[in-house]
């Protein structure tokens, strides 16, 4: 394998990682928005203690999602990248 083949391979790998992280950022944005929903119900039922926990989680998810979307460019996704995104999504859901 020549050096040019390695560079092309690294370029594709970098593009794949960038597109996967971009989609992960989109998923974090969706999770962050969905985490704002319980705040509405906490306000309705006067559960003020729960509001701060949901606000912190939603803010962390939204901030991380925005950063991932801004830092990494979207690209083509294929079957392997879809499986990777699915695994990352489950791990991210556990964290937030």
mmCIF file of C-alpha atoms in Angstrom:
data_model
loop_
_atom_site.group_PDB
_atom_site.id
_atom_site.type_symbol
_atom_site.label_atom_id
_atom_site.label_comp_id
_atom_site.label_asym_id
_atom_site.label_seq_id
_atom_site.Cartn_x
_atom_site.Cartn_y
_atom_site.Cartn_z
ATOM 1 C CA UNK A 1 0.000 0.000 0.000
ATOM 2 C CA UNK A 2 1.410 3.377 -0.938
ATOM 3 C CA UNK A 3 1.319 6.555 1.095
ATOM 4 C CA UNK A 4 -1.370 8.072 -1.116
ATOM 5 C CA UNK A 5 -3.667 5.123 -0.400
ATOM 6 C CA UNK A 6 -3.214 5.708 3.323
ATOM 7 C CA UNK A 7 -4.048 9.386 2.959
ATOM 8 C CA UNK A 8 -7.191 8.612 0.980
ATOM 9 C CA UNK A 9 -8.212 6.073 3.601
ATOM 10 C CA UNK A 10 -7.628 8.574 6.410
ATOM 11 C CA UNK A 11 -9.640 11.172 4.513
ATOM 12 C CA UNK A 12 -12.581 8.839 4.172
ATOM 13 C CA UNK A 13 -12.325 7.821 7.799
ATOM 14 C CA UNK A 14 -12.252 11.458 8.886
ATOM 15 C CA UNK A 15 -15.261 12.240 6.705
ATOM 16 C CA UNK A 16 -17.108 9.278 8.203
ATOM 17 C CA UNK A 17 -16.334 10.362 11.757
ATOM 18 C CA UNK A 18 -17.378 13.928 10.972
ATOM 19 C CA UNK A 19 -20.698 12.872 9.477
ATOM 20 C CA UNK A 20 -21.446 10.497 12.372
ATOM 21 C CA UNK A 21 -20.659 13.191 14.952
ATOM 22 C CA UNK A 22 -22.816 15.663 13.021
ATOM 23 C CA UNK A 23 -25.782 13.283 13.211
ATOM 24 C CA UNK A 24 -25.033 12.651 16.900
ATOM 25 C CA UNK A 25 -25.264 16.420 17.380
ATOM 26 C CA UNK A 26 -28.668 16.435 15.715
ATOM 27 C CA UNK A 27 -29.822 13.644 18.017
ATOM 28 C CA UNK A 28 -28.593 15.602 21.034
ATOM 29 C CA UNK A 29 -30.550 18.629 19.881
ATOM 30 C CA UNK A 30 -33.701 16.519 19.662
ATOM 31 C CA UNK A 31 -33.037 15.003 23.095
ATOM 32 C CA UNK A 32 -32.429 18.468 24.554
ATOM 33 C CA UNK A 33 -35.716 19.765 23.167
ATOM 34 C CA UNK A 34 -37.561 16.703 24.449
ATOM 35 C CA UNK A 35 -36.026 17.217 27.884
ATOM 36 C CA UNK A 36 -37.742 20.602 28.030
ATOM 37 C CA UNK A 37 -41.181 18.925 27.929
ATOM 38 C CA UNK A 38 -41.140 17.712 31.565
ATOM 39 C CA UNK A 39 -40.413 21.268 32.673
ATOM 40 C CA UNK A 40 -43.835 22.329 31.418
ATOM 41 C CA UNK A 41 -45.520 19.619 33.481
ATOM 42 C CA UNK A 42 -43.350 20.420 36.501
ATOM 43 C CA UNK A 43 -44.549 24.018 36.297
ATOM 44 C CA UNK A 44 -48.180 22.936 35.948
ATOM 45 C CA UNK A 45 -48.008 20.636 38.983
ATOM 46 C CA UNK A 46 -45.764 22.987 41.030
ATOM 47 C CA UNK A 47 -42.842 20.551 41.203
ATOM 48 C CA UNK A 48 -40.157 23.197 41.417
ATOM 49 C CA UNK A 49 -37.441 20.842 42.675
ATOM 50 C CA UNK A 50 -37.462 18.841 39.428
ATOM 51 C CA UNK A 51 -37.162 21.863 37.163
ATOM 52 C CA UNK A 52 -33.470 22.490 37.816
ATOM 53 C CA UNK A 53 -32.514 18.881 37.063
ATOM 54 C CA UNK A 54 -34.310 18.930 33.730
ATOM 55 C CA UNK A 55 -32.946 22.371 32.868
ATOM 56 C CA UNK A 56 -29.366 21.279 33.498
ATOM 57 C CA UNK A 57 -29.786 18.109 31.438
ATOM 58 C CA UNK A 58 -31.532 19.926 28.601
ATOM 59 C CA UNK A 59 -28.919 22.690 28.554
ATOM 60 C CA UNK A 60 -26.060 20.176 28.493
ATOM 61 C CA UNK A 61 -27.663 18.198 25.673
ATOM 62 C CA UNK A 62 -28.474 21.321 23.655
ATOM 63 C CA UNK A 63 -25.017 22.820 24.118
ATOM 64 C CA UNK A 64 -23.266 19.582 23.172
ATOM 65 C CA UNK A 65 -25.581 19.123 20.185
ATOM 66 C CA UNK A 66 -24.974 22.639 18.899
ATOM 67 C CA UNK A 67 -21.207 22.252 19.288
ATOM 68 C CA UNK A 68 -21.183 18.934 17.425
ATOM 69 C CA UNK A 69 -23.330 20.361 14.627
ATOM 70 C CA UNK A 70 -21.104 23.427 14.269
ATOM 71 C CA UNK A 71 -17.755 21.631 14.485
ATOM 72 C CA UNK A 72 -18.420 18.659 12.188
ATOM 73 C CA UNK A 73 -19.758 18.792 8.653
ATOM 74 C CA UNK A 74 -22.428 16.394 7.359
ATOM 75 C CA UNK A 75 -21.567 13.812 4.762
ATOM 76 C CA UNK A 76 -22.767 10.628 3.118
ATOM 77 C CA UNK A 77 -23.972 7.898 5.443
ATOM 78 C CA UNK A 78 -24.053 4.202 4.696
ATOM 79 C CA UNK A 79 -25.070 1.038 6.512
ATOM 80 C CA UNK A 80 -22.000 0.857 8.777
ATOM 81 C CA UNK A 81 -22.342 4.498 9.736
ATOM 82 C CA UNK A 82 -26.022 3.905 10.509
ATOM 83 C CA UNK A 83 -25.124 1.117 12.901
ATOM 84 C CA UNK A 84 -22.508 3.329 14.541
ATOM 85 C CA UNK A 85 -25.031 6.153 14.905
ATOM 86 C CA UNK A 86 -27.529 3.759 16.476
ATOM 87 C CA UNK A 87 -24.967 2.603 19.038
ATOM 88 C CA UNK A 88 -23.885 6.156 19.802
ATOM 89 C CA UNK A 89 -27.512 7.230 20.173
ATOM 90 C CA UNK A 90 -28.166 4.570 22.814
ATOM 91 C CA UNK A 91 -25.043 5.554 24.729
ATOM 92 C CA UNK A 92 -25.909 9.253 24.553
ATOM 93 C CA UNK A 93 -29.439 8.534 25.800
ATOM 94 C CA UNK A 94 -27.966 6.805 28.826
ATOM 95 C CA UNK A 95 -25.732 9.788 29.627
ATOM 96 C CA UNK A 96 -28.428 12.447 29.362
#
